Coordinates of C-alpha atoms and ligand atoms in Angstrom, one line a residue:
X1 CA 84.8 -32.8 13.0
X2 CA 83.1 -36.1 13.3
X3 CA 81.9 -35.1 10.2
X4 CA 84.5 -35.0 8.2
X5 CA 87.2 -37.4 6.7
X6 CA 89.7 -38.6 8.3
X7 CA 91.1 -37.2 5.4
X8 CA 90.7 -34.1 5.9
X9 CA 90.6 -33.9 9.3
X10 CA 94.3 -35.0 9.7
X11 CA 97.4 -32.5 10.3
X12 CA 99.9 -34.5 7.6
X13 CA 99.1 -31.1 5.6
X14 CA 102.2 -29.2 8.0
X15 CA 100.3 -25.8 7.4
X16 CA 101.1 -25.8 11.4
X17 CA 104.9 -26.2 10.6
X18 CA 106.6 -22.1 11.4
X19 CA 107.0 -22.0 7.5
X20 CA 103.1 -21.5 7.5
X21 CA 102.8 -20.1 10.4
X22 CA 105.6 -16.7 9.8
X23 CA 103.4 -16.1 7.1
X24 CA 100.4 -15.9 8.9
X25 CA 101.9 -13.0 10.8
X26 CA 103.3 -11.2 8.2
X27 CA 99.4 -11.3 6.2
X28 CA 98.0 -9.6 9.8
X29 CA 100.6 -7.1 9.4
X30 CA 102.6 -6.8 5.9
X31 CA 105.1 -4.0 5.4
X32 CA 103.8 -1.5 2.5
X33 CA 106.1 1.1 2.1
X34 CA 103.9 4.2 1.7
X35 CA 101.0 2.3 3.4
X36 CA 102.2 -0.1 6.3
X37 CA 106.3 0.9 7.0
X38 CA 106.4 -0.6 10.3
X39 CA 105.1 -4.0 8.9
X40 CA 106.8 -7.1 8.7
X41 CA 108.4 -8.1 5.5
X42 CA 108.0 -11.4 3.7
X43 CA 111.8 -12.7 3.8
X44 CA 110.2 -16.5 3.5
X45 CA 108.2 -16.8 0.0
X46 CA 110.9 -17.9 -2.9
X47 CA 109.2 -16.1 -5.9
X48 CA 110.9 -14.5 -8.2
X49 CA 109.6 -11.2 -9.4
X50 CA 113.2 -9.9 -10.5
X51 CA 112.2 -9.9 -14.6
X52 CA 108.5 -9.8 -15.3
X53 CA 109.8 -6.0 -17.3
X54 CA 111.3 -8.9 -19.9
X55 CA 108.0 -10.4 -20.1
X56 CA 105.6 -7.2 -20.5
X57 CA 107.5 -5.5 -22.9
X58 CA 107.3 -9.1 -24.7
X59 CA 103.4 -9.5 -24.5
X60 CA 103.8 -5.4 -25.8
X61 CA 105.2 -6.4 -29.1
X62 CA 103.3 -9.4 -29.4
X63 CA 99.5 -9.0 -28.0
X64 CA 97.9 -11.7 -30.3
X65 CA 98.0 -14.6 -28.1
X66 CA 97.0 -13.2 -24.6
X67 CA 94.5 -11.2 -26.9
X68 CA 93.3 -15.4 -28.5
X69 CA 94.3 -14.1 -31.9
X70 CA 96.7 -16.0 -34.2
X71 CA 97.7 -14.6 -37.5
X72 CA 94.7 -12.2 -36.9
X73 CA 92.3 -15.0 -36.4
X74 CA 90.4 -15.9 -33.6
X75 CA 91.6 -18.6 -31.6
X76 CA 88.7 -18.6 -28.7
X77 CA 86.6 -21.2 -29.4
X78 CA 89.1 -23.3 -30.0
X79 CA 90.5 -22.9 -26.4
X80 CA 87.4 -22.7 -24.8
X81 CA 86.2 -26.6 -26.3
X82 CA 90.3 -28.0 -25.9
X83 CA 90.6 -30.4 -23.3
X84 CA 92.6 -33.0 -23.7
X85 CA 94.3 -34.0 -21.2
X86 CA 97.2 -34.8 -22.8
X87 CA 97.9 -30.6 -23.2
X88 CA 98.2 -28.9 -26.3
X89 CA 101.1 -30.7 -28.3
X90 CA 103.1 -27.1 -29.9
X91 CA 103.0 -26.2 -25.7
X92 CA 104.7 -29.5 -24.4
X93 CA 106.9 -28.9 -27.7
X94 CA 108.0 -25.9 -26.2
X95 CA 108.3 -26.7 -22.7
X96 CA 110.4 -29.3 -23.7
X97 CA 112.7 -26.9 -25.7
X98 CA 112.9 -24.3 -23.2
X99 CA 114.1 -27.4 -20.4
X100 CA 116.7 -28.1 -22.9
X101 CA 117.9 -24.6 -23.5
X102 CA 118.3 -24.0 -20.0
X103 CA 120.6 -26.9 -19.9
X104 CA 122.2 -25.6 -22.5
X105 CA 121.2 -28.0 -24.9
X106 CA 123.2 -30.7 -24.4
X107 CA 120.4 -33.6 -23.6
X108 CA 117.2 -33.2 -25.0
X109 CA 113.6 -34.3 -24.4
X110 CA 110.8 -36.3 -25.9
X111 CA 107.3 -34.3 -25.8
X112 CA 105.1 -37.5 -25.7
X113 CA 107.3 -38.2 -22.7
X114 CA 106.4 -35.1 -20.9
X115 CA 103.0 -34.6 -18.6
X116 CA 101.9 -31.3 -17.8
X117 CA 101.0 -30.8 -14.6
X118 CA 99.2 -27.6 -12.4
X119 CA 103.0 -26.4 -11.0
X120 CA 105.6 -28.8 -9.5
X121 CA 103.1 -29.2 -6.9
X122 CA 101.1 -31.6 -7.8
X123 CA 103.9 -33.2 -10.5
X124 CA 105.6 -34.4 -7.1
X125 CA 102.2 -35.6 -5.9
X126 CA 101.2 -37.9 -9.0
X127 CA 104.9 -39.4 -8.6
X128 CA 103.9 -40.2 -5.5
X129 CA 100.7 -41.9 -6.5
X130 CA 102.8 -43.5 -9.6
X131 CA 104.8 -45.2 -7.0
X132 CA 104.3 -46.2 -4.5
X133 CA 101.7 -47.1 -1.7
X134 CA 100.3 -45.7 1.5
X135 CA 103.3 -46.5 4.2
X136 CA 105.9 -47.0 2.1
X137 CA 108.7 -44.2 2.0
X138 CA 111.0 -41.7 -0.5
X139 CA 114.2 -40.7 1.1
X140 CA 114.7 -37.1 0.5
X141 CA 117.7 -34.3 1.8
X142 CA 117.5 -32.8 4.5
X143 CA 116.8 -29.2 4.9
X144 CA 114.5 -30.2 2.5
X145 CA 111.4 -27.6 1.0
X146 CA 108.7 -27.8 3.9
X147 CA 105.9 -27.3 1.5
X148 CA 107.0 -31.8 0.4
X149 CA 106.1 -32.5 4.1
X150 CA 101.9 -31.5 2.0
X151 CA 103.6 -32.0 -1.2
X152 CA 104.2 -35.5 -0.8
X153 CA 102.8 -37.5 2.0
X154 CA 99.5 -35.9 2.9
X155 CA 96.9 -37.1 0.1
X156 CA 98.8 -40.0 -0.9
X157 CA 99.4 -41.7 2.5
X158 CA 103.7 -41.9 1.5
X159 CA 106.0 -41.7 4.5
X160 CA 109.6 -39.2 3.8
X161 CA 112.6 -40.3 5.5
X162 CA 115.2 -37.9 5.9
X163 CA 118.5 -37.7 5.0
X164 CA 120.8 -35.9 7.2
X165 CA 123.1 -34.0 6.0
X166 CA 125.9 -32.0 7.6
X167 CA 127.3 -28.3 8.3
X168 CA 130.6 -29.5 8.0
X169 CA 131.2 -30.7 4.6
X170 CA 128.2 -27.7 3.3
X171 CA 124.8 -30.3 3.6
X172 CA 126.2 -32.5 0.5
X173 CA 124.6 -35.8 0.0
X174 CA 126.6 -38.8 0.9
X175 CA 127.5 -42.4 0.9
X176 CA 127.4 -42.6 5.0
X177 CA 123.9 -40.5 4.9
X178 CA 122.1 -42.4 2.0
X179 CA 122.9 -45.8 4.1
X180 CA 121.8 -44.5 7.1
X181 CA 118.1 -42.9 6.2
X182 CA 118.3 -46.6 4.1
X183 CA 118.2 -48.5 7.3
X184 CA 116.3 -46.0 9.6
X185 CA 113.0 -46.4 7.0
X186 CA 113.7 -50.5 7.9
X187 CA 114.4 -49.7 11.1
X188 CA 109.8 -48.1 11.1
X189 CA 109.2 -51.0 8.9
X190 CA 109.3 -48.7 6.1
X191 CA 110.3 -50.2 2.0
X192 CA 112.0 -47.4 0.5
X193 CA 110.8 -46.9 -3.2
X194 CA 112.7 -43.7 -3.9
X195 CA 114.6 -40.8 -3.6
X196 CA 114.0 -37.3 -3.9
X197 CA 116.3 -34.4 -4.5
X198 CA 115.6 -31.2 -5.6
X199 CA 118.5 -29.7 -7.6
X200 CA 119.5 -26.8 -7.5
X201 CA 118.4 -27.2 -3.9
X202 CA 115.6 -25.6 -1.8
X203 CA 116.7 -24.1 0.6
X204 CA 120.9 -24.0 0.0
X205 CA 121.3 -23.0 -3.2
X206 CA 123.2 -24.8 -3.8
X207 CA 123.7 -27.5 -7.5
X208 CA 124.4 -31.1 -6.4
X209 CA 127.8 -32.0 -7.7
X210 CA 128.7 -34.3 -10.5
X211 CA 129.9 -36.5 -7.5
X212 CA 127.3 -36.6 -6.2
X213 CA 124.8 -37.0 -8.8
X214 CA 126.8 -40.6 -9.7
X215 CA 126.2 -41.3 -6.1
X216 CA 122.8 -40.8 -6.5
X217 CA 122.6 -43.5 -9.2
X218 CA 125.0 -45.3 -7.7
X219 CA 122.6 -45.8 -4.9
X220 CA 119.1 -46.3 -6.3
X221 CA 120.8 -49.0 -9.2
X222 CA 122.2 -50.8 -6.4
X223 CA 118.8 -50.8 -4.5
X224 CA 116.1 -51.4 -7.0
X225 CA 114.6 -47.7 -6.4
X226 CA 113.4 -44.4 -8.4
X227 CA 115.2 -41.5 -8.0
X228 CA 112.7 -38.4 -8.6
X229 CA 114.8 -35.6 -9.3
X230 CA 112.5 -32.4 -8.9
X231 CA 114.6 -29.3 -11.1
X232 CA 112.4 -26.2 -10.8
X233 CA 115.2 -24.3 -10.3
X234 CA 117.5 -25.4 -12.5
X235 CA 116.7 -21.6 -14.2
X236 CA 117.6 -20.0 -11.6
X237 CA 121.9 -21.3 -11.4
X238 CA 124.3 -17.6 -11.9
X239 CA 126.6 -18.3 -10.7
X240 CA 129.4 -21.7 -10.8
X241 CA 129.8 -24.5 -11.2
X242 CA 127.0 -24.5 -13.5
X243 CA 123.2 -26.9 -13.4
X244 CA 123.7 -30.5 -13.9
X245 CA 121.1 -32.5 -14.9
X246 CA 120.0 -35.6 -13.8
X247 CA 119.5 -36.7 -17.4
X248 CA 123.1 -35.4 -17.9
X249 CA 124.2 -37.7 -16.5
X250 CA 122.3 -40.5 -17.2
X251 CA 123.5 -39.3 -21.2
X252 CA 126.8 -39.3 -19.7
X253 CA 126.8 -42.8 -18.4
X254 CA 125.4 -44.5 -21.1
X255 CA 122.2 -45.1 -19.3
X256 CA 120.0 -43.8 -20.9
X257 CA 118.4 -46.6 -22.4
X258 CA 118.6 -48.2 -19.5
X259 CA 116.5 -50.0 -17.3
X260 CA 117.7 -47.8 -14.9
X261 CA 116.8 -44.7 -17.0
X262 CA 112.8 -45.8 -16.6
X263 CA 113.1 -45.3 -12.7
X264 CA 114.7 -41.3 -13.4
X265 CA 111.6 -38.6 -13.1
X266 CA 112.2 -35.4 -13.7
X267 CA 110.3 -32.0 -12.1
X268 CA 109.5 -28.6 -13.3
X269 CA 107.7 -25.9 -13.3
X270 CA 107.4 -22.5 -14.6
X271 CA 106.1 -21.1 -10.8
X272 CA 110.5 -20.3 -10.0
X273 CA 112.0 -19.2 -13.6
X274 CA 109.6 -17.3 -15.1
X275 CA 108.0 -16.3 -11.9
X276 CA 104.4 -17.6 -12.8
X277 CA 103.3 -19.5 -9.8
X278 CA 99.7 -17.7 -10.3
X279 CA 99.6 -19.5 -14.1
X280 CA 99.7 -22.5 -12.3
X281 CA 102.2 -24.4 -15.2
X282 CA 104.7 -27.5 -14.0
X283 CA 105.1 -31.2 -16.0
X284 CA 106.7 -34.4 -14.9
X285 CA 109.1 -36.3 -17.3
X286 CA 110.0 -40.0 -16.9
X287 CA 111.4 -43.1 -19.8
X288 CA 108.5 -44.7 -17.7
X289 CA 106.2 -45.2 -20.0
X290 CA 103.6 -46.8 -17.3
X291 CA 104.2 -43.7 -15.1
X292 CA 103.3 -41.4 -18.3
X293 CA 100.5 -43.4 -18.5
X294 CA 99.3 -43.8 -15.2
X295 CA 99.9 -39.2 -14.6
X296 CA 98.7 -38.9 -18.1
X297 CA 95.1 -39.6 -16.3
X298 CA 96.0 -38.7 -13.2
X299 CA 96.7 -34.6 -15.5
X300 CA 93.1 -34.3 -15.6
X301 CA 92.6 -33.7 -12.1
X302 CA 95.2 -30.4 -11.4
X303 CA 95.9 -29.8 -16.3
X304 CA 97.3 -25.4 -16.6
X305 CA 93.7 -24.1 -18.8
X306 CA 94.5 -24.5 -22.6
X307 CA 94.3 -20.4 -22.9
X308 CA 97.9 -20.3 -20.8
X309 CA 99.8 -22.6 -22.4
X310 CA 98.6 -21.6 -26.0
X311 CA 100.5 -17.9 -24.6
X312 CA 103.3 -19.9 -23.0
X313 CA 103.5 -21.8 -25.9
X314 CA 104.3 -18.3 -28.0
X315 CA 106.5 -17.0 -25.8
X316 CA 108.7 -20.2 -24.6
X317 CA 108.7 -20.6 -29.0
X318 CA 110.8 -17.4 -28.9
X319 CA 113.7 -18.5 -28.5
X320 CA 115.3 -14.5 -28.8
X321 CA 113.1 -13.9 -25.9
X322 CA 114.2 -16.7 -23.9
X323 CA 117.7 -16.8 -24.4
X324 CA 117.5 -13.3 -23.2
X325 CA 115.4 -13.7 -20.4
X326 CA 117.5 -16.4 -18.5
X327 CA 121.0 -15.0 -19.2
X328 CA 118.8 -11.5 -17.1
X329 CA 117.4 -13.1 -15.2
X330 CA 120.3 -14.7 -13.5
X331 CA 122.5 -11.3 -13.8
X332 CA 119.9 -10.0 -11.7
X333 CA 119.6 -12.6 -9.5
X334 CA 123.2 -12.8 -8.8
X335 CA 123.6 -9.0 -8.2
X336 CA 120.7 -9.7 -5.8
X337 CA 122.3 -12.4 -3.8
X338 CA 125.2 -10.9 -3.6
X339 CA 123.5 -7.5 -1.4
X340 CA 121.7 -10.2 1.0
X341 CA 125.2 -11.4 1.5
X342 CA 127.7 -8.7 1.7
X343 CA 124.5 -7.4 3.8
X344 CA 124.1 -9.8 5.9
X345 CA 128.4 -10.2 7.0
X346 CA 129.3 -7.0 6.3
X347 CA 126.6 -4.5 8.9
X348 CA 125.8 -7.5 11.0
X349 CA 128.8 -10.1 10.5
X350 CA 126.0 -13.0 9.3
X351 CA 127.5 -15.9 7.5
X352 CA 125.7 -17.7 4.6
X353 CA 126.4 -21.3 2.9
X354 CA 128.2 -20.2 -0.2
X355 CA 125.7 -21.0 -3.0
X356 CA 124.9 -20.3 -6.9
X357 CA 121.2 -20.7 -7.2
X358 CA 117.3 -19.6 -6.5
X359 CA 116.0 -17.6 -5.0
X360 CA 117.3 -17.8 -1.2
X361 CA 120.0 -17.9 0.8
X362 CA 120.9 -20.4 3.2
X363 CA 121.9 -17.9 6.7
X364 CA 123.9 -19.3 9.5
X365 CA 122.2 -17.6 13.0
X366 CA 123.5 -20.5 15.1
X367 CA 125.8 -17.9 17.1
X368 CA 122.8 -16.4 18.0
X369 CA 121.3 -18.5 19.4
X370 CA 121.1 -18.8 23.3
X371 CA 121.8 -22.5 23.5
X372 CA 121.9 -24.6 20.7
X373 CA 118.2 -26.4 20.5
X374 CA 115.2 -25.6 18.2
X375 CA 113.5 -24.1 21.4
X376 CA 116.3 -21.0 20.9
X377 CA 116.2 -21.3 17.1
X378 CA 112.5 -20.0 17.8
X379 CA 112.7 -17.8 20.2
X380 CA 115.1 -15.6 18.2
X381 CA 113.2 -16.5 14.5
X382 CA 110.0 -14.9 16.8
X383 CA 112.1 -12.6 17.8
X384 CA 113.1 -11.4 14.1
X385 CA 109.2 -11.9 13.4
X386 CA 108.0 -9.6 16.7
X387 CA 111.4 -6.9 16.7
X388 CA 113.1 -7.1 13.6
X389 CA 109.2 -7.5 11.5
X390 CA 111.3 -10.3 9.1
X391 CA 109.5 -13.6 8.0
X392 CA 112.3 -15.8 8.0
X393 CA 112.0 -19.4 7.9
X394 CA 113.7 -21.5 10.4
X395 CA 116.0 -24.5 9.6
X396 CA 113.8 -26.4 12.1
X397 CA 110.5 -26.3 9.4
X398 CA 113.0 -27.4 6.9
X399 CA 113.7 -30.7 9.1
X400 CA 117.2 -29.0 9.0
X401 CA 119.4 -31.3 12.4
X402 CA 121.4 -28.1 13.0
X403 CA 119.7 -25.2 14.8
X404 CA 120.4 -21.6 14.3
X405 CA 120.2 -21.6 10.4
X406 CA 117.4 -19.3 8.8
X407 CA 116.3 -19.5 5.1
X408 CA 115.9 -15.9 3.8
X409 CA 114.6 -15.1 0.0
X410 CA 116.1 -12.2 -1.7
X411 CA 114.0 -11.6 -5.4
X412 CA 110.3 -11.5 -4.2
X413 CA 110.8 -7.6 -3.4
X414 CA 112.7 -4.3 -4.5
X415 CA 116.0 -3.4 -3.7
X416 CA 114.8 -1.1 -1.4
X417 CA 113.2 -4.0 0.2
X418 CA 115.9 -5.5 0.5
X419 CA 118.1 -2.6 1.8
X420 CA 115.7 -2.4 4.7
X421 CA 115.7 -5.7 5.3
X422 CA 119.4 -5.7 6.3
X423 CA 119.2 -2.7 8.1
X424 CA 116.4 -4.2 10.1
X425 CA 118.8 -7.4 11.2
X426 CA 121.9 -4.8 11.7
X427 CA 119.8 -3.1 14.3
X428 CA 118.1 -7.0 15.7
X429 CA 121.9 -7.7 16.2
X430 CA 123.1 -5.1 17.9
X431 CA 120.7 -4.5 20.2
X432 CA 121.1 -8.2 21.0
X433 CA 124.6 -7.6 21.4
X434 CA 123.8 -4.2 24.2
X435 CA 121.7 -6.8 25.8
X436 CA 123.8 -9.6 25.7
X437 CA 126.7 -7.6 27.0
X438 CA 124.6 -6.1 29.8
X439 CA 123.7 -9.5 31.4
X440 CA 127.1 -10.3 30.9
X441 CA 128.2 -7.4 32.9
X442 CA 125.7 -7.6 35.2
X443 CA 126.5 -11.5 36.0
X444 CA 130.1 -10.6 36.7
X445 CA 129.2 -8.2 38.9
X446 CA 126.6 -10.1 41.1
X447 CA 129.0 -12.8 40.9
X448 CA 132.0 -10.1 42.1
X449 CA 129.3 -9.1 45.2
X450 CA 130.7 -10.7 48.0
X451 CA 127.4 -10.0 49.9
X452 CA 124.5 -11.5 47.3
X453 CA 123.9 -14.5 48.4
X454 CA 123.4 -17.4 45.8
X455 CA 119.6 -17.9 45.6
X456 CA 119.8 -14.5 45.6
X457 CA 122.4 -14.4 42.6
X458 CA 120.2 -16.8 40.9
X459 CA 117.1 -15.5 41.1
X460 CA 118.1 -12.8 39.9
X461 CA 120.2 -14.1 36.7
X462 CA 117.3 -15.9 35.6
X463 CA 114.7 -12.9 35.9
X464 CA 117.1 -11.2 33.6
X465 CA 117.6 -14.3 31.5
X466 CA 113.6 -15.1 30.7
X467 CA 113.1 -11.3 29.8
X468 CA 115.5 -11.4 27.5
X469 CA 114.5 -14.0 25.3
X470 CA 110.1 -13.0 25.9
X471 CA 109.6 -12.0 22.6
X472 CA 107.4 -8.6 22.5
X473 CA 104.6 -8.5 20.4
Ligands
PLP1 C1 111.4 -27.9 -4.4 C2 110.2 -27.1 -4.9 N1 109.4 -27.9 -5.4 C3 108.0 -27.4 -5.9 C4 107.5 -26.6 -5.2 C5 105.4 -25.8 -6.1 O1 106.0 -24.9 -6.8 P1 104.6 -24.8 -7.8 O2 105.1 -23.1 -7.3 O3 104.9 -25.1 -9.2 O4 103.6 -25.9 -7.3 C6 108.2 -25.1 -4.4 C7 107.8 -24.2 -4.2 O5 108.2 -23.4 -3.8 C8 109.7 -26.2 -4.1 O6 111.1 -25.3 -4.2

């Protein structure tokens, strides 16, 4: 270890969170319908595999871009040599037009304010490097995407202070929660540089309401800080209320040319809406010239390749394709979401937070916990992983303050696999209830037994409880 830098050796990367540990277990024993039907099903990965056929059919009808061609001529050499970190102008134009389309063309974006990055991961980190010094803080509504501990903190030295949201109001952001987080940061001697929200939310699958967005704008205005809106799931909103971007609120309040608008930054990527995390295409958008200039220089550390930019500029410029894709993809997401929600409810008596977006549900399993603790949540998570063979993400990994919530992804598998996951949960809950009932009956019987001394009774009872909580691997 002495040979490595402090950065390489420090553990703020978050790799030991159960979010990543679940992935590791899945890798050891991955489910495959034919080759490994008893393996673990991956429900902890927010991937969108539902609309690849639409893109494949576009590629079949438009073979030139993938073959390095334009109007029959090769563009191979041009692309091979392209190394301007401002990115291909035609791609930046296609990206901003796509972002407007997702927002119903109610707002437009200037390609000169867009900085390309290799996904949202570096876009978020770049904004941290631009807006905060090591030891300064950003406030994040919790529960939040587990990867943020790595993306925002690890290399930048920036701290995250959670804005504690609760199930009592469906995890919405309130003024008192914002003020409380701000106070907490000060107590920890951390200077607050901004708020970062995810709209729609990962892990909740809900869109941020107009009221929340107005509240946030007022808050950052009052405190003279920044706001970053990670809108990576903006194209996945499959049900009402429709998606409202923070840029729309600025426009509605006539703030688009104000000082405040220079403290509002957007993060986007094609990893979720188009389901292309492997292509590494993302961007940050800012009205702040200095941020755009610094971030553009930093983007030389991770730009999407010119060949990817070229291919996607052609695809996204085909407006007939994008409009059909966005519509059809939402229909498919909604169907999957409904399958999971009704499957959990009808077959296992499990409820989900009402949601309208994203690639996952926020599932309430508080009633299955042995006690209202994160220890009990971890026990349940392990049992679901090793007995039901489902990798789901526990709320603790998303920094949720209430034990018993889990994120379940539904768009990274086939319909058959999703049905199998629901069956596995149903069987798990049935066996769980049977064991609990047996335990309860045993306890009643033991209590009624006149001959059993107190010590013996306690020993019998604790043996049956500890056996029950031990996961079988
Ligand atoms: C809220 C949020 N931001 C950023 C990312 C990272 O996305 P990318 O693949 O574009 O780096 C994710 C991925 O799950 C996410 O959920």
